[in-house]
PDB file of C-alpha atoms in Angstrom:
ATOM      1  CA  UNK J   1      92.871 -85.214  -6.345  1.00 69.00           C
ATOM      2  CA  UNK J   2      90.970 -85.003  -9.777  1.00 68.00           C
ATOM      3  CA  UNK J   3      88.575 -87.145 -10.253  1.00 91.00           C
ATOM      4  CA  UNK J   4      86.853 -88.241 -13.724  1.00 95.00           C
ATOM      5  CA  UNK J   5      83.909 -90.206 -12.857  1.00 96.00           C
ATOM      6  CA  UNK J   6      82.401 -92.225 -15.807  1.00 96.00           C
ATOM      7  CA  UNK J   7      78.362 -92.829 -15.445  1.00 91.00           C
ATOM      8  CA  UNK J   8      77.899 -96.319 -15.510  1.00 92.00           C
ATOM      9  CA  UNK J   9      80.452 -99.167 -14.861  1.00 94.00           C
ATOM     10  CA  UNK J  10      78.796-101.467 -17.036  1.00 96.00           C
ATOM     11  CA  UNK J  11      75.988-100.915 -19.640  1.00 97.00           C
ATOM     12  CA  UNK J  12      74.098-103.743 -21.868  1.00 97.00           C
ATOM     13  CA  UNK J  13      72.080-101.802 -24.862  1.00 97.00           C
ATOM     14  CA  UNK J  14      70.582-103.343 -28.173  1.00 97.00           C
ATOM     15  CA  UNK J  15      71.617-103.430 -31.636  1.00 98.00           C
ATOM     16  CA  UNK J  16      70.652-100.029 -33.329  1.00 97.00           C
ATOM     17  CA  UNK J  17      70.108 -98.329 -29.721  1.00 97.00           C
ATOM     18  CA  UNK J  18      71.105 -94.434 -29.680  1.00 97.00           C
ATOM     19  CA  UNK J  19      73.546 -94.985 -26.807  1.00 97.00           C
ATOM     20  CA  UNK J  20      75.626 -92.459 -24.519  1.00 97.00           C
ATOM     21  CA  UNK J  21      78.303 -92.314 -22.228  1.00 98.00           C
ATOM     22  CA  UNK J  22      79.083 -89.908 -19.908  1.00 97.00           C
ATOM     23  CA  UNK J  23      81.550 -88.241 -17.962  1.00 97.00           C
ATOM     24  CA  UNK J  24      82.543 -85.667 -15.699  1.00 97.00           C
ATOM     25  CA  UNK J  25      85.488 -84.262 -14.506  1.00 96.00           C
ATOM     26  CA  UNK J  26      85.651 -81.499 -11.203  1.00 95.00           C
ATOM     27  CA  UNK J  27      89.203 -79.903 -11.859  1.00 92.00           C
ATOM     28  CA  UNK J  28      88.553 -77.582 -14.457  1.00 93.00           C
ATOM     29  CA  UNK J  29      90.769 -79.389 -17.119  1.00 93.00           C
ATOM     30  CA  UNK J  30      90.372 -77.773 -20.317  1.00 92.00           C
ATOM     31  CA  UNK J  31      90.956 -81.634 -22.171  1.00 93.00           C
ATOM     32  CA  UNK J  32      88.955 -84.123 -22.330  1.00 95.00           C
ATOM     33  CA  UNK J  33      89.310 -87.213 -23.878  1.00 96.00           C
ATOM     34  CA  UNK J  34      87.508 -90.552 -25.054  1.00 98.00           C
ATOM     35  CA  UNK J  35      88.823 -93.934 -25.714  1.00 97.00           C
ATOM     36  CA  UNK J  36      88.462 -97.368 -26.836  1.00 97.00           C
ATOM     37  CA  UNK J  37      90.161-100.235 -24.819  1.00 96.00           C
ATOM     38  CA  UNK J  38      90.514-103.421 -26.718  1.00 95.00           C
ATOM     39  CA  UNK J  39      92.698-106.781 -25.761  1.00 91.00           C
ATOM     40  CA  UNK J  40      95.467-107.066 -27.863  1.00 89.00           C
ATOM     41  CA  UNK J  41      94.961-103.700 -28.628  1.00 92.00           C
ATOM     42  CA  UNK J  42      95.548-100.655 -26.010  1.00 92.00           C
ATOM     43  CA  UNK J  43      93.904 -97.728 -25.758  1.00 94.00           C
ATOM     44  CA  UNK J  44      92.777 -96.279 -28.696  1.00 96.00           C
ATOM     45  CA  UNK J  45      91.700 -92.306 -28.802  1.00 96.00           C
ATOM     46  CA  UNK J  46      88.079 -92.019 -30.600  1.00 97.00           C
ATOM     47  CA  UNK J  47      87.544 -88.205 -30.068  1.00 97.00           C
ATOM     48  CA  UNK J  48      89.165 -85.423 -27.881  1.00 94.00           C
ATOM     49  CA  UNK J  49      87.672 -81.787 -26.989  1.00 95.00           C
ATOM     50  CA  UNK J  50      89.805 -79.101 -25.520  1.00 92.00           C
ATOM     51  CA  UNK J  51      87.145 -76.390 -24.818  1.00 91.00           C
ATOM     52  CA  UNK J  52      83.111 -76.158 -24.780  1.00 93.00           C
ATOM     53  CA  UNK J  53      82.024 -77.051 -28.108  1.00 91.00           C
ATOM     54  CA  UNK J  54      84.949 -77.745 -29.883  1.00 92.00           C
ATOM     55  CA  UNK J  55      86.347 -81.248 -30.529  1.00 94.00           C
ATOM     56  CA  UNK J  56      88.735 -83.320 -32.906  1.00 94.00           C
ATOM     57  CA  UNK J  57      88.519 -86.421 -34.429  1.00 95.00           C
ATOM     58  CA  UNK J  58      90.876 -89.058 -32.612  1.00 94.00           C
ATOM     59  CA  UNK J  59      92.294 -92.596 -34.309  1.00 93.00           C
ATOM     60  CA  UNK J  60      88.647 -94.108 -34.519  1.00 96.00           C
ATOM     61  CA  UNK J  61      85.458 -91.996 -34.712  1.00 97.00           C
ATOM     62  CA  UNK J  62      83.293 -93.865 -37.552  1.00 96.00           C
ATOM     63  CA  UNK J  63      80.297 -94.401 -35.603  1.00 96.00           C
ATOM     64  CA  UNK J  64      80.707 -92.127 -32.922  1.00 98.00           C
ATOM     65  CA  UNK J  65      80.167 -88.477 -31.975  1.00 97.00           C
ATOM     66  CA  UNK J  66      80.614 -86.404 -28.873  1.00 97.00           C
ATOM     67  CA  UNK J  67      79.275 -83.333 -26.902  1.00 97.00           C
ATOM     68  CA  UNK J  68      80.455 -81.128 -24.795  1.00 97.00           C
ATOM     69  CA  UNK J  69      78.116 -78.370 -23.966  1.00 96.00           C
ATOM     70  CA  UNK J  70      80.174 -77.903 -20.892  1.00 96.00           C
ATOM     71  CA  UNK J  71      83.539 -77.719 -19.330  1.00 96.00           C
ATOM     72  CA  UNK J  72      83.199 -80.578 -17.043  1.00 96.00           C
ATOM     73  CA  UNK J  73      80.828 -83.056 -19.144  1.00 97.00           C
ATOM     74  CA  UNK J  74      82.018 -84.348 -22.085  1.00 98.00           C
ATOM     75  CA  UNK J  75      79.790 -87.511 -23.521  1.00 97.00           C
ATOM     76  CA  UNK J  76      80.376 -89.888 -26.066  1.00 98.00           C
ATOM     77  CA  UNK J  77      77.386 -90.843 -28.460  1.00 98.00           C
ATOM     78  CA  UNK J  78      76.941 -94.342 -30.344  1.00 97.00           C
ATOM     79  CA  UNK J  79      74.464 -93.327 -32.945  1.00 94.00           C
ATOM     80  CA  UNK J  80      73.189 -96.809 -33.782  1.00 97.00           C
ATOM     81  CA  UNK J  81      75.070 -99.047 -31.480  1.00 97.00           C
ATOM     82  CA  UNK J  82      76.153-102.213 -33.189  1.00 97.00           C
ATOM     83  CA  UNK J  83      77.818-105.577 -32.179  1.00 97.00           C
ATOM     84  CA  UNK J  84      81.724-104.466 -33.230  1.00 97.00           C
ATOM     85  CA  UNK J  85      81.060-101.188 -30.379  1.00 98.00           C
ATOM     86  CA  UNK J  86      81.145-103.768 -27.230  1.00 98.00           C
ATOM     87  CA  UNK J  87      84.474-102.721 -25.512  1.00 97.00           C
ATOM     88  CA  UNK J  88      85.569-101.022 -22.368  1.00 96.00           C
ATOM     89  CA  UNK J  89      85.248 -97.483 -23.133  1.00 97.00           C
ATOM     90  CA  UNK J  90      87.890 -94.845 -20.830  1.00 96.00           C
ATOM     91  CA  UNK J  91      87.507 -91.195 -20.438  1.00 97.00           C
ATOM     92  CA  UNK J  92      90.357 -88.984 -19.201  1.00 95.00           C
ATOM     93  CA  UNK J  93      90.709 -85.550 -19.085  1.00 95.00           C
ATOM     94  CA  UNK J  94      94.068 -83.082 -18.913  1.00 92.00           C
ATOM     95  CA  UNK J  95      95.013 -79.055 -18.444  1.00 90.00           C
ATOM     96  CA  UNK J  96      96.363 -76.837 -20.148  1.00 82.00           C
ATOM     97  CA  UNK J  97      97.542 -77.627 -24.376  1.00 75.00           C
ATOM     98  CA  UNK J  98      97.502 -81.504 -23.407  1.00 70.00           C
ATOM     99  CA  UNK J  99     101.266 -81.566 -22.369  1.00 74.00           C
ATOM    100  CA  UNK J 100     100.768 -82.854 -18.958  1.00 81.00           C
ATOM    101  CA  UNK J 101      99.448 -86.346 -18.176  1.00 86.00           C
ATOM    102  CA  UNK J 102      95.892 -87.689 -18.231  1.00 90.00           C
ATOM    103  CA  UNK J 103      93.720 -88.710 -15.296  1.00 93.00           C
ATOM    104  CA  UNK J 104      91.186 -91.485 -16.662  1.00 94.00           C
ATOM    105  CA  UNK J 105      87.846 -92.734 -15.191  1.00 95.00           C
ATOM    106  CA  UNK J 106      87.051 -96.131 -13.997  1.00 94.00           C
ATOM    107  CA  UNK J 107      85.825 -97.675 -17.949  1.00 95.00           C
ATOM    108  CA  UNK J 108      82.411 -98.006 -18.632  1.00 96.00           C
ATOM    109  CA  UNK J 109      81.922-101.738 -20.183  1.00 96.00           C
ATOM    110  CA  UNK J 110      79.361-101.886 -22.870  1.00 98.00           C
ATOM    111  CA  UNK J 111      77.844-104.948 -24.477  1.00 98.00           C
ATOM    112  CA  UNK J 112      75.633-104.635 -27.578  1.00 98.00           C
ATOM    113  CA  UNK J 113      73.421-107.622 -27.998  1.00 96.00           C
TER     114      UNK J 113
ATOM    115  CA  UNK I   1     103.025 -91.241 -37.707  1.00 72.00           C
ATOM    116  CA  UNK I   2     103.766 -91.733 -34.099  1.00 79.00           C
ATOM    117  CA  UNK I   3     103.780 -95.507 -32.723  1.00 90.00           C
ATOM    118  CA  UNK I   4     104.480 -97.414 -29.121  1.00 94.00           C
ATOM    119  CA  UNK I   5     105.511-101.020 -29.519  1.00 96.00           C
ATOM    120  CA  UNK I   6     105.410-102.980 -26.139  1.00 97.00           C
ATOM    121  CA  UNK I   7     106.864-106.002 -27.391  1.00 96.00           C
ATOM    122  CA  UNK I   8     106.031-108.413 -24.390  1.00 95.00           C
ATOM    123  CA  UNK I   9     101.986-109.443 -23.958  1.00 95.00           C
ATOM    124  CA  UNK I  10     102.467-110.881 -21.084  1.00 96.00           C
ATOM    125  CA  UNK I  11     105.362-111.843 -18.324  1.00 97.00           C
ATOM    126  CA  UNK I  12     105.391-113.970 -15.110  1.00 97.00           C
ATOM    127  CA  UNK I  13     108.259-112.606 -12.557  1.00 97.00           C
ATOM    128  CA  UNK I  14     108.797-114.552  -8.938  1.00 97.00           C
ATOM    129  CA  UNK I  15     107.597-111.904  -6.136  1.00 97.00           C
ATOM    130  CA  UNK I  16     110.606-109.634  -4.923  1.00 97.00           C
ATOM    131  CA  UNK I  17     112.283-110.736  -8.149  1.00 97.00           C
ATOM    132  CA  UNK I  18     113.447-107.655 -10.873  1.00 97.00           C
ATOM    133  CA  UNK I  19     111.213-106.268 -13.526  1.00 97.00           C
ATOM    134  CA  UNK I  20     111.588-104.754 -16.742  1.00 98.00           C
ATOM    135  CA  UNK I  21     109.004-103.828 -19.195  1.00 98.00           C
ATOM    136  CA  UNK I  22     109.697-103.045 -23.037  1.00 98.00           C
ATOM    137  CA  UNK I  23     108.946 -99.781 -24.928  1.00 97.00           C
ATOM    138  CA  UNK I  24     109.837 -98.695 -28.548  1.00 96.00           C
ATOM    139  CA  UNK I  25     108.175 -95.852 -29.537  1.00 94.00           C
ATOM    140  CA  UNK I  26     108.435 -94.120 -33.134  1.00 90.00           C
ATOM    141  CA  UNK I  27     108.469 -90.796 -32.660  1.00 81.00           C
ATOM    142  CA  UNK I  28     109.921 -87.374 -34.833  1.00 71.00           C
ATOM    143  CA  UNK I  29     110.583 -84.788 -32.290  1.00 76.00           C
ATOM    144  CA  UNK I  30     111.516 -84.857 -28.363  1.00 76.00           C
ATOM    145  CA  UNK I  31     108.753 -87.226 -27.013  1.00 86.00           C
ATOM    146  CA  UNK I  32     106.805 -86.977 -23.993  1.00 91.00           C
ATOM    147  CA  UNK I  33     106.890 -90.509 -22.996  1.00 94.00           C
ATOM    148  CA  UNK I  34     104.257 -91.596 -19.843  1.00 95.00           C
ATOM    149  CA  UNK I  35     103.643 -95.105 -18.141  1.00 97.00           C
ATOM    150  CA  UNK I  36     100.540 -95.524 -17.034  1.00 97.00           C
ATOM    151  CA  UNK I  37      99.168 -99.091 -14.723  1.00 97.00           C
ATOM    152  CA  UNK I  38      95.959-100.652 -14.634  1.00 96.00           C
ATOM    153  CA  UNK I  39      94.727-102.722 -12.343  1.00 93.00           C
ATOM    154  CA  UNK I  40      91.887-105.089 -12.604  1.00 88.00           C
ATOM    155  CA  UNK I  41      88.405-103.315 -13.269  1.00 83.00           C
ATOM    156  CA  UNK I  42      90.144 -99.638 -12.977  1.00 85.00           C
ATOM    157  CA  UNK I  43      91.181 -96.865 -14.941  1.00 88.00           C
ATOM    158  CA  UNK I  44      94.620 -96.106 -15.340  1.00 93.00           C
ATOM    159  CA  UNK I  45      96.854 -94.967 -13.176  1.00 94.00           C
ATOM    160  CA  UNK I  46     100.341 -92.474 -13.927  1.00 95.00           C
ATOM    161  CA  UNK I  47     103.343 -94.150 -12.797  1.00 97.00           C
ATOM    162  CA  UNK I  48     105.854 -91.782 -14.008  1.00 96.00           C
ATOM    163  CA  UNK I  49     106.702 -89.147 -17.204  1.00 94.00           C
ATOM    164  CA  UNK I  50     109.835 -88.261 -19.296  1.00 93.00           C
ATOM    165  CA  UNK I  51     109.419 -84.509 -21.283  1.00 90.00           C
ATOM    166  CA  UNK I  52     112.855 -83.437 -20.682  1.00 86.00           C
ATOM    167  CA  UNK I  53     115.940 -83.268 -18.749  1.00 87.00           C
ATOM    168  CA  UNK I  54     117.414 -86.807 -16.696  1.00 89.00           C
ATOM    169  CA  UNK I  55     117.053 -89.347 -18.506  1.00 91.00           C
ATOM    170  CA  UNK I  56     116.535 -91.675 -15.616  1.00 96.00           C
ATOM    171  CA  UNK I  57     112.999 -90.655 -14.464  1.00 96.00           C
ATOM    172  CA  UNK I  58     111.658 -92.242 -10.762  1.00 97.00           C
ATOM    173  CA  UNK I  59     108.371 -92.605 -10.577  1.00 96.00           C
ATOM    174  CA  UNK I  60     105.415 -94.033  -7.859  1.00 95.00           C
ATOM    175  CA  UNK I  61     105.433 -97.270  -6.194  1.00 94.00           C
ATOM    176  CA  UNK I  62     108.957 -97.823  -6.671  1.00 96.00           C
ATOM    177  CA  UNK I  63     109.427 -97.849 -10.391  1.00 97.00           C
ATOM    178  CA  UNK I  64     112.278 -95.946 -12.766  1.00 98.00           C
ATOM    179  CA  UNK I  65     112.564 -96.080 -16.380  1.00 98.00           C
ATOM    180  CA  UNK I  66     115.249 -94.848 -18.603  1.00 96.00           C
ATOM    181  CA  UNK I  67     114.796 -92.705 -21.876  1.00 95.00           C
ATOM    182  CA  UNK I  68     117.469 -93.859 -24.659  1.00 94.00           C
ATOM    183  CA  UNK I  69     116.933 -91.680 -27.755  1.00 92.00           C
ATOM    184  CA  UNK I  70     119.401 -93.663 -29.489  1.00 91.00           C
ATOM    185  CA  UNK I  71     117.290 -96.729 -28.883  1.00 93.00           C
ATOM    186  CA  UNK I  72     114.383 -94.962 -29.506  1.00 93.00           C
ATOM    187  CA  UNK I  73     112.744 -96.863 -25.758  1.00 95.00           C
ATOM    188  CA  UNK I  74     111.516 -95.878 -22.957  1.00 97.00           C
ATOM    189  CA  UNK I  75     111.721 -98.872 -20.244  1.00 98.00           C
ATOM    190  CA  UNK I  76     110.117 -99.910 -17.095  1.00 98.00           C
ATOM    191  CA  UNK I  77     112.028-101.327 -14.331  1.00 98.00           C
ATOM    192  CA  UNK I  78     111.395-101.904 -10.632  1.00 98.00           C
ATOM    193  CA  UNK I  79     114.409-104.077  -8.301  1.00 97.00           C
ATOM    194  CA  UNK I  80     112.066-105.838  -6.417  1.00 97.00           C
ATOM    195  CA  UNK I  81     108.512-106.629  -7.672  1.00 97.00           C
ATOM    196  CA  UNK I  82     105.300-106.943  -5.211  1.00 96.00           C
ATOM    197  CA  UNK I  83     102.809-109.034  -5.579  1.00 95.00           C
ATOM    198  CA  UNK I  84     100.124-106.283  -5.927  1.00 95.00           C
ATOM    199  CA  UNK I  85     102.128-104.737  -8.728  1.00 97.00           C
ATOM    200  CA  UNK I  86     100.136-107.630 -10.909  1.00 97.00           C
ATOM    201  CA  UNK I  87      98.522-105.562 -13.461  1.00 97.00           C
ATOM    202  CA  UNK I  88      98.701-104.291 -17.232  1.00 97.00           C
ATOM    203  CA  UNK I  89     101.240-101.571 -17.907  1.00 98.00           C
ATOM    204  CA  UNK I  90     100.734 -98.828 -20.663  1.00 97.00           C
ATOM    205  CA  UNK I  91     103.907 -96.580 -22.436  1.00 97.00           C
ATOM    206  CA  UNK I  92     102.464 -94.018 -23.953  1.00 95.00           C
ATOM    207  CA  UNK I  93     103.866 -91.425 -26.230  1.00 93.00           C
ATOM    208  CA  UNK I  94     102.647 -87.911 -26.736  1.00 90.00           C
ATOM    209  CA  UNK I  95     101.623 -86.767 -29.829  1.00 87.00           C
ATOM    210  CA  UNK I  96     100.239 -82.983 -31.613  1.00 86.00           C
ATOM    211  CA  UNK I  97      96.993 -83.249 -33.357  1.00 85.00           C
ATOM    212  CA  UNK I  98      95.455 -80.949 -36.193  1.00 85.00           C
ATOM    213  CA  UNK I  99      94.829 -78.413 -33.482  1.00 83.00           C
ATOM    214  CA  UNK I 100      97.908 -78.352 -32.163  1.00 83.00           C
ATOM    215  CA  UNK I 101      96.702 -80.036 -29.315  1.00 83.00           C
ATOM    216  CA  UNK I 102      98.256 -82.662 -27.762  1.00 84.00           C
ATOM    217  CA  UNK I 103      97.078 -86.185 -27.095  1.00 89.00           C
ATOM    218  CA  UNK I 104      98.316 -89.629 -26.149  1.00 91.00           C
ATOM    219  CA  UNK I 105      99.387 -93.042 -28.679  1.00 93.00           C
ATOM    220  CA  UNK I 106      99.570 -95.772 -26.300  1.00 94.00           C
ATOM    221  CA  UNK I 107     100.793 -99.625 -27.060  1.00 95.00           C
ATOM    222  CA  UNK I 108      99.163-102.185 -26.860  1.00 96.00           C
ATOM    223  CA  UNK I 109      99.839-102.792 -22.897  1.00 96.00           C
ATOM    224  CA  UNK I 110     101.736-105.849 -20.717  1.00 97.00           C
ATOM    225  CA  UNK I 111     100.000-107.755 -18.728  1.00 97.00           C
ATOM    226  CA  UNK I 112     102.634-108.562 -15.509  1.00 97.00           C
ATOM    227  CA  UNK I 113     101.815-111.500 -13.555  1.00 97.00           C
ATOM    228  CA  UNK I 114     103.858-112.045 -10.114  1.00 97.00           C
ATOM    229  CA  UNK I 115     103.992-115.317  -8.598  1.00 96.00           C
ATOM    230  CA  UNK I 116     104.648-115.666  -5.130  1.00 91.00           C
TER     231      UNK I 116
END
């Protein structure tokens, strides 16, 4: 079974805080993806990569950047965290061009005091 | 621009009662249409795709759902509903990026509650 594994199930960080996210994947999927989960809301794609280095801006990225330096790590970067950035935050990843389905992570919930 | 309506927030069905969940999605080409479950404190989980082919697409844990291209929806339905299938429900429509890539749209979700 693939398995995305998110670092941290729930993270508290400060106002201004450099924050990141991480997560891994072990099936060699050549997409990965980060998202924003929101009530009222769904799921809502921030930023995508589908190969080392390379990445593409998703529905939401003001305030955010990724890196993926390689195949099976792909993190997602608050650069000064503020107050509207506490949410559930999903990671997924996919083969291939992005045709077949996702397999997400557990969520990592971050609050920003 | 593509779009997934899932016009119900939240519905209460009796345990091994029927179930259908609403999906409109707004969408040029063919889609790729996915549902996708999420249970309490987890990620989500695939319950079934539509790229091609049947229309009537089976899925895990006992669920169908039916394209109709003239009705532009893609529904959920299960005959008898469990009490563990309490949980939020995604549709999700794939979409092609600047790359040519493709990536998800999802609505906004439907929170099922089962009463027993």
């Amino acid at each position: 079974d693939v398995k995305v594994t998110q670092s941290s199930r729930y993270l508290v960080k400060r106002t201004g805080e450099k924050v990141f996210l991480e997560c891994v994947q072990d099936m060699d999927h050549e997409n990965m993806f980060w998202y924003r989960q929101d009530p009222g809301l769904g799921l809502r794609l921030i930023y995508f990569s589908y190969d080392v280095k390379m990445k593409e801006k998703g529905d939401i990225p003001e305030g955010y950047s990724v890196s993926r330096e390689k195949k099976e790590r792909f993190s997602l970067i608050l650069e000064s965290a503020s107050t509207n950035q506490t949410s559930m935050y999903l990671c997924a990843s996919s083969p291939g061009t992005g045709d077949q389905p996702q397999h997400f992570g557990d969520g990592t919930r971050l609050s920003i005091l | 621009a593509q779009s997934v309506t899932q016009p119900d927030i939240h519905i209460t069905v009796s345990e091994g009662a029927s179930l259908e969940l609403r999906c409109n999605y707004s969408y040029g080409a063919t889609p790729y249409l996915f549902w996708y479950v999420q249970s309490p404190g987890q990620g989500l989980q695939l319950l079934l795709k539509y790229f091609s082919g049947d229309t009537l697409v089976q899925g895990i844990k006992g669920f169908e759902a039916e394209f109709k291209r003239s009705q532009s929806s893609f529904n959920l339905r299960k005959p008898s509903v469990h009490w563990s299938d309490a949980a939020e429900y995604f549709c999700a429509v794939g979409r092609i990026m600047d790359t040519g890539r493709r990536a998800l749209t999802f609505g906004s979700g439907t929170r099922l509650q089962v009463q027993p």
